[in-house]
Amino acid sequence: GPILVRVDENKMQQVILNLLRNAADAIEKKGVITVTTQKKEGKAHIDILDTGRVIPKDMIKKVFDPFFTTKEGGTGLGLSICYSIIKAHKGEVRIANNMLGRGAVVSMNLPVAGE
C-alpha cells in the first residue's frame, strides 16, 4: 500500500522536480531515471537513480553546499535548498555514484506519518 509522510506538498514537489531535473541533465542524450520507494524501520526511503555522468569523488561531498555548481549558468542553490527542505521535514538525504559504474543515486528518507 501507499507510504504516508507528512510534508509541505509544495516544498516536497520542489525537491522531487529538482532532483529529477538534475538526473535528466546528467544523462544528457539517452538514459534511464529510476525512482523507487520503500518503507523500512519507520522511514519512507526514496531513491532517484540515473544512468548519466558519474560525480567526481572530490565533488560528491560538496554537492549540497550553497553555490556549488558544475552547471554552466547554474546557481548552486538547487541541491542546497533540497537538503534544507528534507532536513526541515526531519529527513536525511545523500548522494552517491551508482554502483553499476554509470550515473548517480540520490537517497532520501522521511519519517512515516504516525510512526
mmCIF file of N, CA and C in Angstrom:
data_model
loop_
_atom_site.group_PDB
_atom_site.id
_atom_site.type_symbol
_atom_site.label_atom_id
_atom_site.label_comp_id
_atom_site.label_asym_id
_atom_site.label_seq_id
_atom_site.Cartn_x
_atom_site.Cartn_y
_atom_site.Cartn_z
ATOM 1 N N GLY A 1 0.810 -1.183 0.000
ATOM 2 C CA GLY A 1 0.000 0.000 0.000
ATOM 3 C C GLY A 1 0.859 1.254 0.000
ATOM 4 N N PRO A 2 0.207 2.387 0.011
ATOM 5 C CA PRO A 2 0.945 3.653 -0.028
ATOM 6 C C PRO A 2 1.735 3.894 1.264
ATOM 7 N N ILE A 3 2.813 4.641 1.113
ATOM 8 C CA ILE A 3 3.623 5.050 2.259
ATOM 9 C C ILE A 3 3.285 6.511 2.528
ATOM 10 N N LEU A 4 2.755 6.794 3.716
ATOM 11 C CA LEU A 4 2.312 8.152 4.015
ATOM 12 C C LEU A 4 3.357 8.905 4.833
ATOM 13 N N VAL A 5 3.647 10.134 4.384
ATOM 14 C CA VAL A 5 4.559 11.022 5.104
ATOM 15 C C VAL A 5 3.883 12.384 5.225
ATOM 16 N N ARG A 6 4.201 13.107 6.309
ATOM 17 C CA ARG A 6 3.667 14.458 6.489
ATOM 18 C C ARG A 6 4.707 15.447 5.978
ATOM 19 N N VAL A 7 4.364 16.132 4.882
ATOM 20 C CA VAL A 7 5.292 17.090 4.294
ATOM 21 C C VAL A 7 4.523 18.299 3.785
ATOM 22 N N ASP A 8 5.245 19.379 3.579
ATOM 23 C CA ASP A 8 4.702 20.518 2.864
ATOM 24 C C ASP A 8 4.699 20.104 1.385
ATOM 25 N N GLU A 9 3.511 19.928 0.842
ATOM 26 C CA GLU A 9 3.368 19.377 -0.508
ATOM 27 C C GLU A 9 4.140 20.188 -1.554
ATOM 28 N N ASN A 10 4.035 21.512 -1.494
ATOM 29 C CA ASN A 10 4.719 22.356 -2.481
ATOM 30 C C ASN A 10 6.234 22.240 -2.369
ATOM 31 N N LYS A 11 6.741 22.213 -1.142
ATOM 32 C CA LYS A 11 8.190 22.123 -0.951
ATOM 33 C C LYS A 11 8.718 20.759 -1.382
ATOM 34 N N MET A 12 7.983 19.700 -1.070
ATOM 35 C CA MET A 12 8.441 18.370 -1.472
ATOM 36 C C MET A 12 8.349 18.203 -2.984
ATOM 37 N N GLN A 13 7.356 18.825 -3.602
ATOM 38 C CA GLN A 13 7.278 18.812 -5.064
ATOM 39 C C GLN A 13 8.503 19.511 -5.655
ATOM 40 N N GLN A 14 8.919 20.606 -5.052
ATOM 41 C CA GLN A 14 10.111 21.338 -5.479
ATOM 42 C C GLN A 14 11.345 20.428 -5.392
ATOM 43 N N VAL A 15 11.465 19.672 -4.304
ATOM 44 C CA VAL A 15 12.598 18.757 -4.112
ATOM 45 C C VAL A 15 12.607 17.701 -5.217
ATOM 46 N N ILE A 16 11.488 17.008 -5.388
ATOM 47 C CA ILE A 16 11.426 15.911 -6.358
ATOM 48 C C ILE A 16 11.687 16.417 -7.781
ATOM 49 N N LEU A 17 11.065 17.526 -8.155
ATOM 50 C CA LEU A 17 11.277 18.075 -9.503
ATOM 51 C C LEU A 17 12.735 18.476 -9.713
ATOM 52 N N ASN A 18 13.349 19.088 -8.705
ATOM 53 C CA ASN A 18 14.745 19.491 -8.823
ATOM 54 C C ASN A 18 15.647 18.269 -8.993
ATOM 55 N N LEU A 19 15.401 17.229 -8.206
ATOM 56 C CA LEU A 19 16.225 16.019 -8.302
ATOM 57 C C LEU A 19 16.044 15.320 -9.649
ATOM 58 N N LEU A 20 14.819 15.293 -10.149
ATOM 59 C CA LEU A 20 14.568 14.688 -11.466
ATOM 60 C C LEU A 20 15.217 15.514 -12.574
ATOM 61 N N ARG A 21 15.164 16.830 -12.450
ATOM 62 C CA ARG A 21 15.799 17.718 -13.443
ATOM 63 C C ARG A 21 17.316 17.500 -13.450
ATOM 64 N N ASN A 22 17.911 17.400 -12.261
ATOM 65 C CA ASN A 22 19.350 17.145 -12.177
ATOM 66 C C ASN A 22 19.705 15.807 -12.820
ATOM 67 N N ALA A 23 18.904 14.791 -12.558
ATOM 68 C CA ALA A 23 19.148 13.467 -13.145
ATOM 69 C C ALA A 23 19.063 13.543 -14.671
ATOM 70 N N ALA A 24 18.055 14.239 -15.178
ATOM 71 C CA ALA A 24 17.898 14.388 -16.632
ATOM 72 C C ALA A 24 19.078 15.143 -17.231
ATOM 73 N N ASP A 25 19.547 16.187 -16.554
ATOM 74 C CA ASP A 25 20.704 16.951 -17.033
ATOM 75 C C ASP A 25 21.956 16.074 -17.067
ATOM 76 N N ALA A 26 22.118 15.204 -16.082
ATOM 77 C CA ALA A 26 23.298 14.341 -16.010
ATOM 78 C C ALA A 26 23.302 13.315 -17.139
ATOM 79 N N ILE A 27 22.125 12.902 -17.561
ATOM 80 C CA ILE A 27 22.005 11.893 -18.617
ATOM 81 C C ILE A 27 22.382 12.472 -19.978
ATOM 82 N N GLU A 28 22.078 13.714 -20.208
ATOM 83 C CA GLU A 28 22.331 14.403 -21.465
ATOM 84 C C GLU A 28 21.424 13.883 -22.575
ATOM 85 N N LYS A 29 21.851 12.868 -23.354
ATOM 86 C CA LYS A 29 21.071 12.486 -24.540
ATOM 87 C C LYS A 29 20.147 11.300 -24.332
ATOM 88 N N LYS A 30 20.665 10.211 -23.800
ATOM 89 C CA LYS A 30 19.853 8.999 -23.684
ATOM 90 C C LYS A 30 20.230 8.272 -22.402
ATOM 91 N N GLY A 31 19.237 7.861 -21.646
ATOM 92 C CA GLY A 31 19.497 7.146 -20.408
ATOM 93 C C GLY A 31 18.204 6.836 -19.689
ATOM 94 N N VAL A 32 18.346 6.411 -18.444
ATOM 95 C CA VAL A 32 17.186 5.988 -17.659
ATOM 96 C C VAL A 32 17.241 6.640 -16.287
ATOM 97 N N ILE A 33 16.087 7.081 -15.811
ATOM 98 C CA ILE A 33 15.917 7.549 -14.434
ATOM 99 C C ILE A 33 14.961 6.567 -13.769
ATOM 100 N N THR A 34 15.372 6.034 -12.631
ATOM 101 C CA THR A 34 14.538 5.083 -11.897
ATOM 102 C C THR A 34 14.246 5.662 -10.520
ATOM 103 N N VAL A 35 12.974 5.685 -10.146
ATOM 104 C CA VAL A 35 12.561 6.149 -8.818
ATOM 105 C C VAL A 35 11.975 4.956 -8.080
ATOM 106 N N THR A 36 12.526 4.680 -6.894
ATOM 107 C CA THR A 36 11.996 3.582 -6.087
ATOM 108 C C THR A 36 11.628 4.112 -4.704
ATOM 109 N N THR A 37 10.626 3.503 -4.116
ATOM 110 C CA THR A 37 10.219 3.843 -2.754
ATOM 111 C C THR A 37 10.058 2.549 -1.968
ATOM 112 N N GLN A 38 10.367 2.635 -0.695
ATOM 113 C CA GLN A 38 10.119 1.506 0.200
ATOM 114 C C GLN A 38 10.007 2.030 1.629
ATOM 115 N N LYS A 39 9.312 1.269 2.449
ATOM 116 C CA LYS A 39 9.183 1.600 3.869
ATOM 117 C C LYS A 39 10.077 0.659 4.654
ATOM 118 N N LYS A 40 10.925 1.262 5.511
ATOM 119 C CA LYS A 40 11.845 0.452 6.300
ATOM 120 C C LYS A 40 12.137 1.174 7.600
ATOM 121 N N GLU A 41 11.959 0.474 8.710
ATOM 122 C CA GLU A 41 12.283 1.000 10.035
ATOM 123 C C GLU A 41 11.623 2.348 10.318
ATOM 124 N N GLY A 42 10.328 2.472 9.968
ATOM 125 C CA GLY A 42 9.571 3.690 10.250
ATOM 126 C C GLY A 42 9.914 4.875 9.355
ATOM 127 N N LYS A 43 10.613 4.608 8.273
ATOM 128 C CA LYS A 43 11.009 5.671 7.347
ATOM 129 C C LYS A 43 10.571 5.317 5.939
ATOM 130 N N ALA A 44 10.227 6.360 5.187
ATOM 131 C CA ALA A 44 9.966 6.219 3.762
ATOM 132 C C ALA A 44 11.273 6.489 3.038
ATOM 133 N N HIS A 45 11.765 5.509 2.304
ATOM 134 C CA HIS A 45 13.017 5.643 1.557
ATOM 135 C C HIS A 45 12.682 5.891 0.084
ATOM 136 N N ILE A 46 13.277 6.912 -0.477
ATOM 137 C CA ILE A 46 13.062 7.274 -1.870
ATOM 138 C C ILE A 46 14.436 7.366 -2.529
ATOM 139 N N ASP A 47 14.641 6.611 -3.583
ATOM 140 C CA ASP A 47 15.893 6.666 -4.343
ATOM 141 C C ASP A 47 15.589 7.140 -5.750
ATOM 142 N N ILE A 48 16.394 8.077 -6.237
ATOM 143 C CA ILE A 48 16.315 8.532 -7.623
ATOM 144 C C ILE A 48 17.666 8.213 -8.252
ATOM 145 N N LEU A 49 17.648 7.248 -9.161
ATOM 146 C CA LEU A 49 18.872 6.740 -9.760
ATOM 147 C C LEU A 49 18.894 7.111 -11.239
ATOM 148 N N ASP A 50 20.032 7.583 -11.722
ATOM 149 C CA ASP A 50 20.151 7.890 -13.146
ATOM 150 C C ASP A 50 21.343 7.157 -13.743
ATOM 151 N N THR A 51 21.354 7.068 -15.064
ATOM 152 C CA THR A 51 22.453 6.416 -15.779
ATOM 153 C C THR A 51 23.323 7.450 -16.491
ATOM 154 N N GLY A 52 23.414 8.629 -15.898
ATOM 155 C CA GLY A 52 24.193 9.708 -16.505
ATOM 156 C C GLY A 52 25.642 9.700 -16.073
ATOM 157 N N ARG A 53 26.215 10.898 -16.033
ATOM 158 C CA ARG A 53 27.623 11.050 -15.666
ATOM 159 C C ARG A 53 27.864 10.673 -14.212
ATOM 160 N N VAL A 54 29.035 10.149 -13.939
ATOM 161 C CA VAL A 54 29.473 9.872 -12.577
ATOM 162 C C VAL A 54 29.947 11.193 -11.964
ATOM 163 N N ILE A 55 29.726 11.379 -10.677
ATOM 164 C CA ILE A 55 30.157 12.598 -9.983
ATOM 165 C C ILE A 55 31.584 12.375 -9.488
ATOM 166 N N PRO A 56 32.530 13.246 -9.861
ATOM 167 C CA PRO A 56 33.901 13.081 -9.373
ATOM 168 C C PRO A 56 33.946 13.039 -7.845
ATOM 169 N N LYS A 57 34.811 12.168 -7.300
ATOM 170 C CA LYS A 57 34.875 11.948 -5.846
ATOM 171 C C LYS A 57 35.118 13.231 -5.064
ATOM 172 N N ASP A 58 35.939 14.133 -5.597
ATOM 173 C CA ASP A 58 36.229 15.367 -4.866
ATOM 174 C C ASP A 58 35.028 16.310 -4.832
ATOM 175 N N MET A 59 34.055 16.089 -5.697
ATOM 176 C CA MET A 59 32.868 16.958 -5.736
ATOM 177 C C MET A 59 31.697 16.392 -4.946
ATOM 178 N N ILE A 60 31.672 15.082 -4.746
ATOM 179 C CA ILE A 60 30.488 14.442 -4.162
ATOM 180 C C ILE A 60 30.176 14.967 -2.759
ATOM 181 N N LYS A 61 31.201 15.366 -2.007
ATOM 182 C CA LYS A 61 30.971 15.897 -0.660
ATOM 183 C C LYS A 61 30.465 17.328 -0.692
ATOM 184 N N LYS A 62 30.577 18.001 -1.827
ATOM 185 C CA LYS A 62 30.224 19.420 -1.927
ATOM 186 C C LYS A 62 28.867 19.679 -2.562
ATOM 187 N N VAL A 63 28.216 18.644 -3.088
ATOM 188 C CA VAL A 63 27.025 18.886 -3.909
ATOM 189 C C VAL A 63 25.882 19.583 -3.176
ATOM 190 N N PHE A 64 25.814 19.449 -1.859
ATOM 191 C CA PHE A 64 24.739 20.108 -1.116
ATOM 192 C C PHE A 64 25.156 21.483 -0.573
ATOM 193 N N ASP A 65 26.412 21.884 -0.813
ATOM 194 C CA ASP A 65 26.894 23.196 -0.354
ATOM 195 C C ASP A 65 26.247 24.311 -1.171
ATOM 196 N N PRO A 66 25.804 25.384 -0.505
ATOM 197 C CA PRO A 66 25.254 26.513 -1.259
ATOM 198 C C PRO A 66 26.278 27.048 -2.250
ATOM 199 N N PHE A 67 25.818 27.371 -3.431
ATOM 200 C CA PHE A 67 26.596 27.996 -4.508
ATOM 201 C C PHE A 67 27.581 27.059 -5.195
ATOM 202 N N PHE A 68 27.642 25.782 -4.803
ATOM 203 C CA PHE A 68 28.490 24.839 -5.539
ATOM 204 C C PHE A 68 27.711 24.341 -6.746
ATOM 205 N N THR A 69 28.279 24.478 -7.934
ATOM 206 C CA THR A 69 27.613 24.011 -9.144
ATOM 207 C C THR A 69 28.628 23.531 -10.161
ATOM 208 N N THR A 70 28.186 22.594 -10.985
ATOM 209 C CA THR A 70 29.001 22.157 -12.116
ATOM 210 C C THR A 70 28.306 22.547 -13.419
ATOM 211 N N LYS A 71 27.128 23.162 -13.310
ATOM 212 C CA LYS A 71 26.364 23.534 -14.495
ATOM 213 C C LYS A 71 26.709 24.951 -14.937
ATOM 214 N N GLU A 72 26.906 25.098 -16.222
ATOM 215 C CA GLU A 72 27.122 26.435 -16.763
ATOM 216 C C GLU A 72 25.840 27.247 -16.555
ATOM 217 N N GLY A 73 25.974 28.399 -15.915
ATOM 218 C CA GLY A 73 24.801 29.227 -15.634
ATOM 219 C C GLY A 73 24.010 28.765 -14.423
ATOM 220 N N GLY A 74 24.491 27.730 -13.730
ATOM 221 C CA GLY A 74 23.786 27.238 -12.541
ATOM 222 C C GLY A 74 24.055 28.129 -11.345
ATOM 223 N N THR A 75 23.101 28.138 -10.405
ATOM 224 C CA THR A 75 23.254 28.970 -9.204
ATOM 225 C C THR A 75 23.897 28.200 -8.057
ATOM 226 N N GLY A 76 23.830 26.881 -8.102
ATOM 227 C CA GLY A 76 24.348 26.080 -6.999
ATOM 228 C C GLY A 76 23.426 26.090 -5.791
ATOM 229 N N LEU A 77 22.176 26.480 -5.996
ATOM 230 C CA LEU A 77 21.233 26.524 -4.872
ATOM 231 C C LEU A 77 20.241 25.371 -4.877
ATOM 232 N N GLY A 78 20.068 24.692 -5.995
ATOM 233 C CA GLY A 78 19.059 23.642 -6.106
ATOM 234 C C GLY A 78 19.210 22.549 -5.070
ATOM 235 N N LEU A 79 20.376 21.888 -5.029
ATOM 236 C CA LEU A 79 20.569 20.790 -4.081
ATOM 237 C C LEU A 79 20.672 21.290 -2.650
ATOM 238 N N SER A 80 21.196 22.503 -2.472
ATOM 239 C CA SER A 80 21.274 23.092 -1.137
ATOM 240 C C SER A 80 19.865 23.310 -0.570
ATOM 241 N N ILE A 81 18.972 23.804 -1.407
ATOM 242 C CA ILE A 81 17.579 24.022 -0.982
ATOM 243 C C ILE A 81 16.896 22.677 -0.724
ATOM 244 N N CYS A 82 17.137 21.694 -1.582
ATOM 245 C CA CYS A 82 16.581 20.344 -1.363
ATOM 246 C C CYS A 82 17.022 19.804 -0.009
ATOM 247 N N TYR A 83 18.298 19.936 0.278
ATOM 248 C CA TYR A 83 18.856 19.464 1.544
ATOM 249 C C TYR A 83 18.139 20.135 2.721
ATOM 250 N N SER A 84 17.979 21.451 2.657
ATOM 251 C CA SER A 84 17.320 22.205 3.734
ATOM 252 C C SER A 84 15.868 21.776 3.923
ATOM 253 N N ILE A 85 15.167 21.576 2.823
ATOM 254 C CA ILE A 85 13.754 21.176 2.898
ATOM 255 C C ILE A 85 13.639 19.783 3.532
ATOM 256 N N ILE A 86 14.470 18.862 3.103
ATOM 257 C CA ILE A 86 14.408 17.499 3.648
ATOM 258 C C ILE A 86 14.777 17.503 5.128
ATOM 259 N N LYS A 87 15.806 18.245 5.510
ATOM 260 C CA LYS A 87 16.192 18.353 6.931
ATOM 261 C C LYS A 87 15.051 18.960 7.754
ATOM 262 N N ALA A 88 14.371 19.974 7.210
ATOM 263 C CA ALA A 88 13.252 20.608 7.918
ATOM 264 C C ALA A 88 12.104 19.623 8.143
ATOM 265 N N HIS A 89 12.011 18.594 7.325
ATOM 266 C CA HIS A 89 10.992 17.558 7.476
ATOM 267 C C HIS A 89 11.528 16.358 8.269
ATOM 268 N N LYS A 90 12.634 16.581 9.007
ATOM 269 C CA LYS A 90 13.258 15.536 9.833
ATOM 270 C C LYS A 90 13.713 14.337 9.005
ATOM 271 N N GLY A 91 14.129 14.626 7.770
ATOM 272 C CA GLY A 91 14.612 13.576 6.884
ATOM 273 C C GLY A 91 16.109 13.674 6.667
ATOM 274 N N GLU A 92 16.604 12.772 5.870
ATOM 275 C CA GLU A 92 18.020 12.731 5.514
ATOM 276 C C GLU A 92 18.123 12.560 4.005
ATOM 277 N N VAL A 93 19.224 13.047 3.443
ATOM 278 C CA VAL A 93 19.467 12.887 2.009
ATOM 279 C C VAL A 93 20.961 12.718 1.791
ATOM 280 N N ARG A 94 21.289 11.873 0.841
ATOM 281 C CA ARG A 94 22.699 11.707 0.463
ATOM 282 C C ARG A 94 22.752 11.388 -1.027
ATOM 283 N N ILE A 95 23.920 11.583 -1.581
ATOM 284 C CA ILE A 95 24.127 11.307 -2.994
ATOM 285 C C ILE A 95 25.382 10.469 -3.135
ATOM 286 N N ALA A 96 25.342 9.523 -4.045
ATOM 287 C CA ALA A 96 26.486 8.644 -4.278
ATOM 288 C C ALA A 96 26.494 8.252 -5.750
ATOM 289 N N ASN A 97 27.630 7.788 -6.212
ATOM 290 C CA ASN A 97 27.681 7.251 -7.555
ATOM 291 C C ASN A 97 27.024 5.885 -7.560
ATOM 292 N N ASN A 98 26.372 5.593 -8.661
ATOM 293 C CA ASN A 98 25.691 4.325 -8.841
ATOM 294 C C ASN A 98 26.734 3.213 -8.865
ATOM 295 N N MET A 99 26.492 2.148 -8.157
ATOM 296 C CA MET A 99 27.447 1.041 -8.088
ATOM 297 C C MET A 99 27.615 0.335 -9.432
ATOM 298 N N LEU A 100 26.734 0.594 -10.380
ATOM 299 C CA LEU A 100 26.824 -0.048 -11.693
ATOM 300 C C LEU A 100 27.865 0.631 -12.587
ATOM 301 N N GLY A 101 28.496 1.709 -12.078
ATOM 302 C CA GLY A 101 29.554 2.357 -12.839
ATOM 303 C C GLY A 101 29.114 3.526 -13.683
ATOM 304 N N ARG A 102 27.811 3.737 -13.785
ATOM 305 C CA ARG A 102 27.302 4.880 -14.524
ATOM 306 C C ARG A 102 26.253 5.579 -13.690
ATOM 307 N N GLY A 103 26.311 6.897 -13.662
ATOM 308 C CA GLY A 103 25.271 7.668 -13.024
ATOM 309 C C GLY A 103 25.406 7.793 -11.518
ATOM 310 N N ALA A 104 24.370 8.363 -10.947
ATOM 311 C CA ALA A 104 24.350 8.657 -9.518
ATOM 312 C C ALA A 104 23.005 8.237 -8.932
ATOM 313 N N VAL A 105 22.987 8.158 -7.616
ATOM 314 C CA VAL A 105 21.734 7.872 -6.910
ATOM 315 C C VAL A 105 21.596 8.862 -5.756
ATOM 316 N N VAL A 106 20.441 9.502 -5.691
ATOM 317 C CA VAL A 106 20.108 10.366 -4.560
ATOM 318 C C VAL A 106 19.162 9.556 -3.693
ATOM 319 N N SER A 107 19.526 9.409 -2.415
ATOM 320 C CA SER A 107 18.717 8.635 -1.473
ATOM 321 C C SER A 107 18.186 9.561 -0.400
ATOM 322 N N MET A 108 16.872 9.526 -0.214
ATOM 323 C CA MET A 108 16.222 10.337 0.827
ATOM 324 C C MET A 108 15.459 9.401 1.736
ATOM 325 N N ASN A 109 15.326 9.806 2.985
ATOM 326 C CA ASN A 109 14.360 9.137 3.835
ATOM 327 C C ASN A 109 13.638 10.190 4.665
ATOM 328 N N LEU A 110 12.378 9.905 4.911
ATOM 329 C CA LEU A 110 11.488 10.792 5.668
ATOM 330 C C LEU A 110 10.707 9.955 6.667
ATOM 331 N N PRO A 111 10.395 10.514 7.839
ATOM 332 C CA PRO A 111 9.613 9.753 8.805
ATOM 333 C C PRO A 111 8.220 9.422 8.245
ATOM 334 N N VAL A 112 7.783 8.195 8.483
ATOM 335 C CA VAL A 112 6.451 7.782 8.072
ATOM 336 C C VAL A 112 5.439 8.393 9.035
ATOM 337 N N ALA A 113 4.336 8.897 8.511
ATOM 338 C CA ALA A 113 3.293 9.517 9.336
ATOM 339 C C ALA A 113 2.745 8.509 10.335
ATOM 340 N N GLY A 114 2.601 8.946 11.588
ATOM 341 C CA GLY A 114 2.005 8.119 12.619
ATOM 342 C C GLY A 114 2.914 7.074 13.231
ATOM 343 N N GLU A 115 4.200 7.097 12.888
ATOM 344 C CA GLU A 115 5.114 6.092 13.464
ATOM 345 C C GLU A 115 6.188 6.752 14.300
#
